[in-house]
XYZ file of C-alpha atoms in Angstrom:
558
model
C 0.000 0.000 0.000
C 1.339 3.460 -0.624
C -0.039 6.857 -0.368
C 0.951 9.505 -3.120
C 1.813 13.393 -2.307
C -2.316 14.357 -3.493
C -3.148 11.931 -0.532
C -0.774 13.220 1.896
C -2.233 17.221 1.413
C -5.949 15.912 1.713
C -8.546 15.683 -1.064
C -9.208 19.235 -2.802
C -12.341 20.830 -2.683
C -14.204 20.557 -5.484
C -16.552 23.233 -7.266
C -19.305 21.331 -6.150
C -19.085 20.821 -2.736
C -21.023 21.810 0.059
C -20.800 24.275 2.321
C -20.491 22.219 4.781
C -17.960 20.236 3.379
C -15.852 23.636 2.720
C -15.772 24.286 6.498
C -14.178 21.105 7.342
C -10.710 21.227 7.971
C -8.075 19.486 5.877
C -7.178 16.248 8.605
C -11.467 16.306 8.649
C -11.913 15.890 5.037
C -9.258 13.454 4.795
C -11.211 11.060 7.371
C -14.158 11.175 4.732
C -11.652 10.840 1.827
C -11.054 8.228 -0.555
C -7.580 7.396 0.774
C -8.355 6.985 3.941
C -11.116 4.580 2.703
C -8.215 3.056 1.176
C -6.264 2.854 4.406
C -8.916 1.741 6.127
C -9.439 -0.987 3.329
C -5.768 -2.307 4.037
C -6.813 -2.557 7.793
C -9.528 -4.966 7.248
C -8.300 -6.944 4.717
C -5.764 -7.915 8.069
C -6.724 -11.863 8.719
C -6.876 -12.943 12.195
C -7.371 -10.029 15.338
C -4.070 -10.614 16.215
C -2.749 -8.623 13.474
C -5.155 -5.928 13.992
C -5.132 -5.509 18.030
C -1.127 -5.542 17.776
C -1.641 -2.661 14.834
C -4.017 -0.439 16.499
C -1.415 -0.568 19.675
C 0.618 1.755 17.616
C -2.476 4.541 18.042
C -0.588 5.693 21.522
C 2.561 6.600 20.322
C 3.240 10.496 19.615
C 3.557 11.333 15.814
C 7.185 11.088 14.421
C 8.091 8.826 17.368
C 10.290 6.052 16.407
C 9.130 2.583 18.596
C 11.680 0.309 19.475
C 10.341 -3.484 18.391
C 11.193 -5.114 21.825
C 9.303 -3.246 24.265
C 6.283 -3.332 21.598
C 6.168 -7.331 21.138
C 6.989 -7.712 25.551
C 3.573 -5.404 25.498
C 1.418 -7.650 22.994
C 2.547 -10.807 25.271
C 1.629 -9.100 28.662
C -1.783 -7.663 27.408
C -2.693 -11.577 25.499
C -2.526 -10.073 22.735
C -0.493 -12.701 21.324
C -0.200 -15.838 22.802
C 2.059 -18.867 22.022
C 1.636 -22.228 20.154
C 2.616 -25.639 19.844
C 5.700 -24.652 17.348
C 6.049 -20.751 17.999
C 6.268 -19.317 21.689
C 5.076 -15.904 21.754
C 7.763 -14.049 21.039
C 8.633 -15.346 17.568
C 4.290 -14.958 17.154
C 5.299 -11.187 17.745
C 8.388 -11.244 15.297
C 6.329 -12.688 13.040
C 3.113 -10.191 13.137
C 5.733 -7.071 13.406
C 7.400 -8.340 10.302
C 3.639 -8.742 8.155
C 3.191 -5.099 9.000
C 6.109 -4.071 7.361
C 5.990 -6.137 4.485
C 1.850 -4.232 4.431
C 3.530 -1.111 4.760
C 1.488 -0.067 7.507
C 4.250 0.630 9.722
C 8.302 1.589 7.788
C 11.064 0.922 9.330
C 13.278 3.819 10.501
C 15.172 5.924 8.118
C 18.275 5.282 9.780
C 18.106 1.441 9.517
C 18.931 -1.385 7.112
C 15.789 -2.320 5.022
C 16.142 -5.302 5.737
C 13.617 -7.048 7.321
C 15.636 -9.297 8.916
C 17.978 -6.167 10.679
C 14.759 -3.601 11.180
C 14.493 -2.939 15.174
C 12.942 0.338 14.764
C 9.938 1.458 13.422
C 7.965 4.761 12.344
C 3.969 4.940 11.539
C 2.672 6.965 8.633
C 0.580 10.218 10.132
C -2.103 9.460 8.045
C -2.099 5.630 8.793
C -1.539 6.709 12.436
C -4.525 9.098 12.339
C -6.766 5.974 11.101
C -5.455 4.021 13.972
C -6.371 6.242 16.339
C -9.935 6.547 14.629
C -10.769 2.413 15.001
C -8.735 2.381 18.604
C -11.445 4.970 19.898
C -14.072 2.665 18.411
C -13.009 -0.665 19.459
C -12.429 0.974 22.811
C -8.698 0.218 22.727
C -7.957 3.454 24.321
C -9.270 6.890 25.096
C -7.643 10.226 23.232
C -8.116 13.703 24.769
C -10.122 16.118 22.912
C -8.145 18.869 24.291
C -4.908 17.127 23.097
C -5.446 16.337 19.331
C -4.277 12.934 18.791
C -2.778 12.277 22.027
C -4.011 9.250 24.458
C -6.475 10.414 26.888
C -5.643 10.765 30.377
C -3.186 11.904 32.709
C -4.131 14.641 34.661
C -1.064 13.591 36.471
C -1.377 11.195 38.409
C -2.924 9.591 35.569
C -6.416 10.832 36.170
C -8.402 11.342 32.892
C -9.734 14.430 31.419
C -13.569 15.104 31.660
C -14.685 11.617 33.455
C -13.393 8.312 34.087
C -12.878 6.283 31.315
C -15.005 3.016 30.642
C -11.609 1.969 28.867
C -9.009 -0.537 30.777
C -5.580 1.104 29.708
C -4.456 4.166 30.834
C -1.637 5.953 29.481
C 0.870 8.422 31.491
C 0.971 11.302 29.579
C 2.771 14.652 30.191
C 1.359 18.110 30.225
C 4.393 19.504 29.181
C 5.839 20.156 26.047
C 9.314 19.255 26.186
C 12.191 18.198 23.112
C 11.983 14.495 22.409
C 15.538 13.647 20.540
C 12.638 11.159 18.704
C 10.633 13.454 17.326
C 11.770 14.318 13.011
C 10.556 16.950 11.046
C 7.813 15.143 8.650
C 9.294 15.032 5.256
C 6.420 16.081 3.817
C 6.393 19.567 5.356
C 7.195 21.766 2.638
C 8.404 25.505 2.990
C 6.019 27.853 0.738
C 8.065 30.296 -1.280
C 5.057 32.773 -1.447
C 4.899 33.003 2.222
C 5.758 35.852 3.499
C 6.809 36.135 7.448
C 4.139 37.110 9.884
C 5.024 40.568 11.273
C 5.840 40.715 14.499
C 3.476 43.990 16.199
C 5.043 46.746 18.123
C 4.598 47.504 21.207
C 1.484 49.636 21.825
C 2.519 52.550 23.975
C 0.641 52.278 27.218
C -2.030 54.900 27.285
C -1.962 57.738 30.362
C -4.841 58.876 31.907
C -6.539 62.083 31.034
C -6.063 64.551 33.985
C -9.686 65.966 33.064
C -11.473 62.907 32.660
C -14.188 62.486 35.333
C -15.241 58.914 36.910
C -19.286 58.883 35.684
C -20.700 57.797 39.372
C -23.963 56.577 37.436
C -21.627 54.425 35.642
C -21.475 50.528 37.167
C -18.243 48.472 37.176
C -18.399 45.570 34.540
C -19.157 42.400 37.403
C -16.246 40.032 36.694
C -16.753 36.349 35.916
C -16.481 34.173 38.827
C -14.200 31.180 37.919
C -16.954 27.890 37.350
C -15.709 25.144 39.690
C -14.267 22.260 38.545
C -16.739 19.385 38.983
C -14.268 16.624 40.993
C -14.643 12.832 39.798
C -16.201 11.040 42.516
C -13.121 9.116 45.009
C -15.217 5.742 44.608
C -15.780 5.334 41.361
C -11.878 6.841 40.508
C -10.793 4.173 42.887
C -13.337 1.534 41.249
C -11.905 2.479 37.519
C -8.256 2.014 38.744
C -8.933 -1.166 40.189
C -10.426 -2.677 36.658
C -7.022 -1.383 34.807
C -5.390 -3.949 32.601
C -2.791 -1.889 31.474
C -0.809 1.275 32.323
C 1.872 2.593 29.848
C 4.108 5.363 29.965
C 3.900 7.356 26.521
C 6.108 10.390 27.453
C 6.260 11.440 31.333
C 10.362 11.644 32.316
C 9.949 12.630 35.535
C 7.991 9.157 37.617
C 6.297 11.015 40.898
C 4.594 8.213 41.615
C 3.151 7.009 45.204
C 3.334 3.324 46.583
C -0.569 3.779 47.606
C -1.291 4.703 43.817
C 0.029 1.567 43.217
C -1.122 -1.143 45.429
C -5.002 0.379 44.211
C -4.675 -1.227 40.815
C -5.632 -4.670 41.970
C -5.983 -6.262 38.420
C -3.575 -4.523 36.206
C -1.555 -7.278 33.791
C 1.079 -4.677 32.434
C 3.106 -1.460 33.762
C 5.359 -0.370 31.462
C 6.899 2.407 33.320
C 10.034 2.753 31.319
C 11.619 3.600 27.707
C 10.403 2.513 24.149
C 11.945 4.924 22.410
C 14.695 3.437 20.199
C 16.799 6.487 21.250
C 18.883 5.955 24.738
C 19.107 9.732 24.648
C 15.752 9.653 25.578
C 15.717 10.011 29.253
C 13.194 8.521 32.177
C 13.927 9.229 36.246
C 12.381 8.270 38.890
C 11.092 11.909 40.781
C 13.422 13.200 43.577
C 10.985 13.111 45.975
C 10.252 9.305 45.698
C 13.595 8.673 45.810
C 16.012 7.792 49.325
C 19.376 6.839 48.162
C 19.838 4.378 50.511
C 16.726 1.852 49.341
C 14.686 1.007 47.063
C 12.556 3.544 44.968
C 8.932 4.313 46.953
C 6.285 3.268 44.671
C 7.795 0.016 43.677
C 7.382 -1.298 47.566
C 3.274 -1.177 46.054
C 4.230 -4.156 43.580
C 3.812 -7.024 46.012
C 0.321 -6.338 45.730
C -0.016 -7.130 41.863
C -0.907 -10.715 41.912
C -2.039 -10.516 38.613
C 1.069 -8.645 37.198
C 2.492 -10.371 34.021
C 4.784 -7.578 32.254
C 6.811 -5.043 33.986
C 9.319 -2.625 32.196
C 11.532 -0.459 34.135
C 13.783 -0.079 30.990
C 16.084 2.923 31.204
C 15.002 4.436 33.937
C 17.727 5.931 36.393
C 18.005 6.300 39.789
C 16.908 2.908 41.079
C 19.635 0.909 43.050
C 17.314 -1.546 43.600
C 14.852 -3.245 43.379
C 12.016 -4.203 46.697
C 12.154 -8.171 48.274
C 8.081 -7.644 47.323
C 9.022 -8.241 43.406
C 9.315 -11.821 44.669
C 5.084 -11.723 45.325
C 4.365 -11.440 41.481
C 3.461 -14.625 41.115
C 2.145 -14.080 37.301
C 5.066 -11.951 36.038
C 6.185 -13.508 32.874
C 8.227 -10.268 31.648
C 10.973 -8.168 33.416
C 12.402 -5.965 31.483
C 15.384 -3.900 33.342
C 17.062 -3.366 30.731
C 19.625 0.191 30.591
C 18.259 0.609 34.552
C 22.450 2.209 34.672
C 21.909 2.774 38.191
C 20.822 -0.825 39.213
C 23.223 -2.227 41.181
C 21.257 -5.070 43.446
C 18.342 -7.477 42.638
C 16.543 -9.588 45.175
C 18.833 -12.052 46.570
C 16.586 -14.751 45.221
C 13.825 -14.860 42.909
C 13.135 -18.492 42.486
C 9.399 -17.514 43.552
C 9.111 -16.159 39.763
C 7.650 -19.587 38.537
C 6.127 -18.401 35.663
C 8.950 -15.703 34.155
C 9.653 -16.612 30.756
C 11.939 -13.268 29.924
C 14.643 -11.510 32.280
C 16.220 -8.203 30.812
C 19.367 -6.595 33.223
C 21.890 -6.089 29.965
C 23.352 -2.997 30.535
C 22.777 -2.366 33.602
C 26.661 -1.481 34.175
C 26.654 -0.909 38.025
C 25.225 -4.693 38.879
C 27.095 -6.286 41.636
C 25.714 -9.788 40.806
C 23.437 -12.338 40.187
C 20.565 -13.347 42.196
C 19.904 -17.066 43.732
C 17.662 -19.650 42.119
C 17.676 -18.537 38.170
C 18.091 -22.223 37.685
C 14.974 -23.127 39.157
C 12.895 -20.700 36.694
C 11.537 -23.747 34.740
C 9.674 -21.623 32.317
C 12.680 -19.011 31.501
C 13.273 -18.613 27.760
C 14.862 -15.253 27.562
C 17.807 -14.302 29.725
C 20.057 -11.171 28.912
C 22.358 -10.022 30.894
C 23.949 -12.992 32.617
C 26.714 -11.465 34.768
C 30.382 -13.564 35.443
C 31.425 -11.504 38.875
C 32.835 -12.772 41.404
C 32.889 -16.058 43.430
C 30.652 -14.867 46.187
C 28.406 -12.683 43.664
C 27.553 -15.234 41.275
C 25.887 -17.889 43.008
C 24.320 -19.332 40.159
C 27.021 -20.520 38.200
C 26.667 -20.726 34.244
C 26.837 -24.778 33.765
C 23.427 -24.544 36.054
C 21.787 -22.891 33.569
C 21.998 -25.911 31.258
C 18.867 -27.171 33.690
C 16.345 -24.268 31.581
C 15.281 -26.498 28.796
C 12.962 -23.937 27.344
C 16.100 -21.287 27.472
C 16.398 -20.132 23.932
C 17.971 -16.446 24.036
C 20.936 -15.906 26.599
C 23.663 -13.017 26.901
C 26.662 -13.534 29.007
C 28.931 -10.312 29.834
C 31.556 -11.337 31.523
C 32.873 -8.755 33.830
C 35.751 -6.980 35.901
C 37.236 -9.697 38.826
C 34.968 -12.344 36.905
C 35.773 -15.771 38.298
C 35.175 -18.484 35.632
C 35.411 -22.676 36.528
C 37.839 -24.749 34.869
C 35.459 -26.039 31.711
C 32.504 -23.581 32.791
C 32.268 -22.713 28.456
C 32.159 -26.022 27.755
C 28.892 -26.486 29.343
C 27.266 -24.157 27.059
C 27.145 -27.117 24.664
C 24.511 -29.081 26.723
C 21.948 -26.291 25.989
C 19.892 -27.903 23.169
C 17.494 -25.308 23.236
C 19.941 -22.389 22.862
C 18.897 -20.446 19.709
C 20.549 -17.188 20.103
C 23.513 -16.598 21.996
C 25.522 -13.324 22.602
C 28.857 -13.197 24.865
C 30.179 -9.701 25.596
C 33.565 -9.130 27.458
C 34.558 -7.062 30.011
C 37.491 -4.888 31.194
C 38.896 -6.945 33.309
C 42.321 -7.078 35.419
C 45.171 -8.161 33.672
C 45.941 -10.822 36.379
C 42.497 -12.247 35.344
C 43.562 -11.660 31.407
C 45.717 -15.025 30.756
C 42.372 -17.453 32.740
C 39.924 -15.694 31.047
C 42.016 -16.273 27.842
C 42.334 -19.577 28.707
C 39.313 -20.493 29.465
C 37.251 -18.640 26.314
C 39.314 -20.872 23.826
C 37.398 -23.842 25.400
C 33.952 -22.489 23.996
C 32.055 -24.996 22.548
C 28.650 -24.010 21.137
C 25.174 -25.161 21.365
C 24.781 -27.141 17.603
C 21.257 -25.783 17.246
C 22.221 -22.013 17.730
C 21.314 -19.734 14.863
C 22.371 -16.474 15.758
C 25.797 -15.774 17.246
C 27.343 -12.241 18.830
C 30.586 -12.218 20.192
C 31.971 -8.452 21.773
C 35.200 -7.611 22.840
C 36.295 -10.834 21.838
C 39.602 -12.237 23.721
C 41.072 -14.585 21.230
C 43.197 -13.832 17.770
C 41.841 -17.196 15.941
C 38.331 -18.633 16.704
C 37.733 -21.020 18.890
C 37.423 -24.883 17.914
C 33.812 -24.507 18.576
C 33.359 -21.924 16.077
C 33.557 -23.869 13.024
C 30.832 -24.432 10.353
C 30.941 -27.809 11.117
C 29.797 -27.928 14.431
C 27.064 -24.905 13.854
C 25.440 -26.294 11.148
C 22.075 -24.188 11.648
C 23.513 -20.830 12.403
C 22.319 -17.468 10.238
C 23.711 -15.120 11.785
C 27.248 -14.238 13.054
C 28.126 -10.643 14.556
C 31.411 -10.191 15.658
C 32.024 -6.653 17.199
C 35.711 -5.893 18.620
C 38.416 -7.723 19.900
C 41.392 -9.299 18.826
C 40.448 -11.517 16.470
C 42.116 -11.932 13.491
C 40.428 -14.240 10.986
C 37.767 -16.904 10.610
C 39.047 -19.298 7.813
C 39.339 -22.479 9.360
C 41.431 -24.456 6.289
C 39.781 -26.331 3.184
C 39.128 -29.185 5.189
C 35.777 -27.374 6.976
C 32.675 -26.813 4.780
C 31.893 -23.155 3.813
C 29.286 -21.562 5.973
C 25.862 -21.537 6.130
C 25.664 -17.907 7.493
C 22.795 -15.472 5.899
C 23.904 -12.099 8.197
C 27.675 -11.512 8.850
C 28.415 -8.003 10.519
C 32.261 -7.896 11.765
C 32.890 -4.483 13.050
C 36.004 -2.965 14.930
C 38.557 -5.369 14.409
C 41.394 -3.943 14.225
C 43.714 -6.952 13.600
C 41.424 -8.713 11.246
C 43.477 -10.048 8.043
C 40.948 -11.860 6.186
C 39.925 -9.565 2.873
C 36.684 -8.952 1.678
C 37.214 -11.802 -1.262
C 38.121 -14.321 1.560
C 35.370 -13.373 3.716
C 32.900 -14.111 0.842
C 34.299 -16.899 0.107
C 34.428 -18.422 3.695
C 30.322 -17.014 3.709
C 29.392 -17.830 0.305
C 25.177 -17.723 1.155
C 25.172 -14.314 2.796
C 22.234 -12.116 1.763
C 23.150 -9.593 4.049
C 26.800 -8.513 5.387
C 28.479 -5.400 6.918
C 32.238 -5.805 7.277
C 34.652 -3.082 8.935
C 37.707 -4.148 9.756
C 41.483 -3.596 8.862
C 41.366 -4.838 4.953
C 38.060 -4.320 4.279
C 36.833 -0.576 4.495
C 33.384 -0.925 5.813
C 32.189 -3.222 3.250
C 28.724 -3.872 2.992
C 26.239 -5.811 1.095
């Protein structure tokens, strides 16, 4: 589906048209227009309501806001709106519907990204498309948008209290009253400059006017009465407190400063999903917990209120700074599937042990720099699938070691960043090739003392791989040749391969290994790579997709 430049201004007016029809504003006569029939033509023609309740999500987001994928599918999974299946889990249900609605064109990916669909992780919405979005939303009863705020999500009065009444809607939105710069917003490219315009004049100052000495006050004459202010009619406390106990969902669309209260919180008795934190693709974009909420010695006020959200299933704190930790009451949500921490850069402790979590599927702390450790009894969380952020520390910090792990049979994404003072077992990589259900794998190394060098050394040329792992990232990577384990051999099924800095220096293994299977290479920052581009495509001879920047190739891509 496309839309042409006569779409995008809005149908003309003909000679025949009404007067009513000539009072409408252009965004008005585009909702009666033939392209937005068109649009709205491409939205039913959607099969299955997946498709169309993960589409009409998009409705929230301000225009010219680009949406990070990951946050967007964790949402669809806490809300239901996907679910998983005998040969998909959820996730890849959510991969799959974000991918149909690019290839639909109902959502682009960003400007600044790789068209490829297999590399997109960003995405933009059309204004036009997003202004029909937020048209069926309001019907289907999706969400509320304030009249006062032209396409903006209705609600927040802050402390998210609607405008007008309460809402017979179950998802609220955090939205602020100020406008501030968002680093997301673009100018829309199809803003043109008219040449014929000339600049508004800017008035001068009207001299202020002195009194006439002579001029009588007329006592006959009355004082105009001024307007006494009308009172705001105040929502009723019980049925505010009713509506926020039926919430399913609360999402943050653009408040940066969280003054949030613990009793707020423990009054949503039902809500599923409370994504607090950062979908922005942009980690410019900034999210704090308020000043006043915060004591620098424990954990962040409102988020004591959690242990009261038994029915709690996705929770995003991602990017959001000054939290140090995180309450013992996280261990209550006995229904949280999703915890997404992700870029919380001033986390530094997590409960001590969060084996309670039966039913978490995904856990999120990568780059969350400040993190002492890991907590007790990942092992035990039978249902994990997702695990990012897997920190080597220290003996007494790491008391799940990484060879435990190998007990998560439904474990199919996990990132290891080995850190500063990291304290590895003799043969503790090797156990990474017990993990049968490993699809996706990503090992990031440290700084990390140079007495601790020559082990660490040591012990990463003993990686050996999971055989069913398709994709494959590898940072800061401590060896000049690959391992043994990295051979096409032993990874017969792998598609993608990112290797980002380092000392490695090439990946031809001899003519006795078959060539690689590999779809995606990106090598970047590798400084002492030898291997030129001609080798590299002939080592990956079924790549549809590579970027390589290293020393003999000068940022290759193709």
């Amino acid at each position: 589906m496309s839309i042409s430049e006569e779409q995008l201004d809005g149908p003309a007016i003909s000679s025949g048209a009404s007067q009513d029809q000539r009072k409408l504003s252009p965004e008005e006569r585009f909702d009666i227009s033939e392209a937005m029939a068109n649009i709205r033509r491409s939205y039913g023609d959607l099969r299955g309501t997946e498709l169309k309740v993960c589409l009409l999500s998009f409705s929230i987001f301000p225009e010219g806001s680009v949406i990070r994928k990951r946050p967007l599918i964790y949402w669809w999974i806490g809300e239901g709106f996907i679910t998983a299946t005998k040969e998909k889990t959820a996730e890849e249900i959510g991969e799959d519907i974000f991918a149909k609605l690019l290839r639909k064109d109902l959502i682009q990916p960003d400007p600044g990204e790789s068209n490829c669909e297999l590399l997109v992780k960003n995405c933009i919405v059309h204004p036009w498309i997003r202004r029909m979005l937020i048209s069926l939303a309001k019907e289907a009863k999706l969400f509320d948008f304030d009249p006062k705020w032209p396409m903006m999500p209705s609600d927040s009065k802050w402390p998210m209290l609607p405008s007008g009444s309460i809402s017979t809607c179950r998802r609220s939105c955090l939205v602020s009253n100020e406008k501030k710069p968002n680093p997301q917003e673009k100018p829309n490219p199809h803003d043109k400059p008219n040449p014929e315009e000339k600049p508004f004049p800017q008035d001068k100052p009207i001299p202020e006017e002195k009194p006439n000495p002579q001029d009588k006050p007329n006592p006959e004459e009355k004082p105009i009465p001024q307007d006494k202010p009308i009172p705001k009619e105040k929502p009723n406390p019980h049925v505010v407190d009713q509506w926020k106990q039926n919430l399913l969902t609360v999402f943050n669309v653009n408040v940066q400063y969280l003054d949030l209260k613990q009793e707020w919180l423990e009054k949503l008795k039902r809500v599923e999903v409370l994504h607090f934190g950062r979908w922005q693709s942009d980690p410019k974009y900034h999210i704090e917990v308020d000043q006043k909420t915060f004591d620098g010695s424990q954990a962040v006020s409102f988020l004591n209120g959690l242990g009261a959200q038994k029915h709690l299933k996705y929770l995003s704190l991602r990017g959001i700074s000054r939290i140090s930790e995180l309450p013992a009451s996280i261990r209550s949500l006995i229904s949280l599937e999703i915890l997404d921490l992700r870029a919380c850069h001033d986390l530094e402790r997590l409960p001590s042990d969060i084996s309670s979590l039966k039913k978490l599927t995904h856990l999120d702390v990568s780059e969350c720099y400040l993190l002492e450790g890991m907590p007790k009894g990942l092992h035990k969380l039978s249902s994990l699938q997702v695990l990012k952020g897997f920190l080597i520390g220290s003996q007494e910090k790491t008391p799940t070691k990484l060879g435990e792990l190998a007990t998560l049979k439904k474990l199919r994404r996990l990132s290891i960043h080995i850190g500063n003072g990291a304290a590895i077992q003799a043969g503790e990589f090797e156990k990474l090739k017990v993990m049968s259900s490993l699809r996706f794998l990503k090992v990031s190394w440290g700084v990390v003392s140079k007495n601790m060098t020559e082990e660490i050394v040591d012990e990463s040329s003993k990686f050996s791989f999971p055989e069913n792992l398709e994709k494959l990232d590898l940072q800061g990577f401590s060896l000049p040749k690959a391992p043994e384990g990295l051979k096409p051999s032993k990874l017969k099924n792998l598609k993608k391969l990112y290797i980002r800095g380092g000392e490695l220096q090439s990946l031809d293994h001899g003519e006795n290994e078959p060539p690689w299977k590999v779809e995606i290479l990106r090598l970047k920052y590798l400084e002492k790579f030898i291997n030129s581009e001609e080798e590299v495509k002939r080592i990956f001879p079924h790549l549809k997709y590579w970027s390589v920047d290293a020393k003999n190739s000068s940022k290759a891509e193709g």
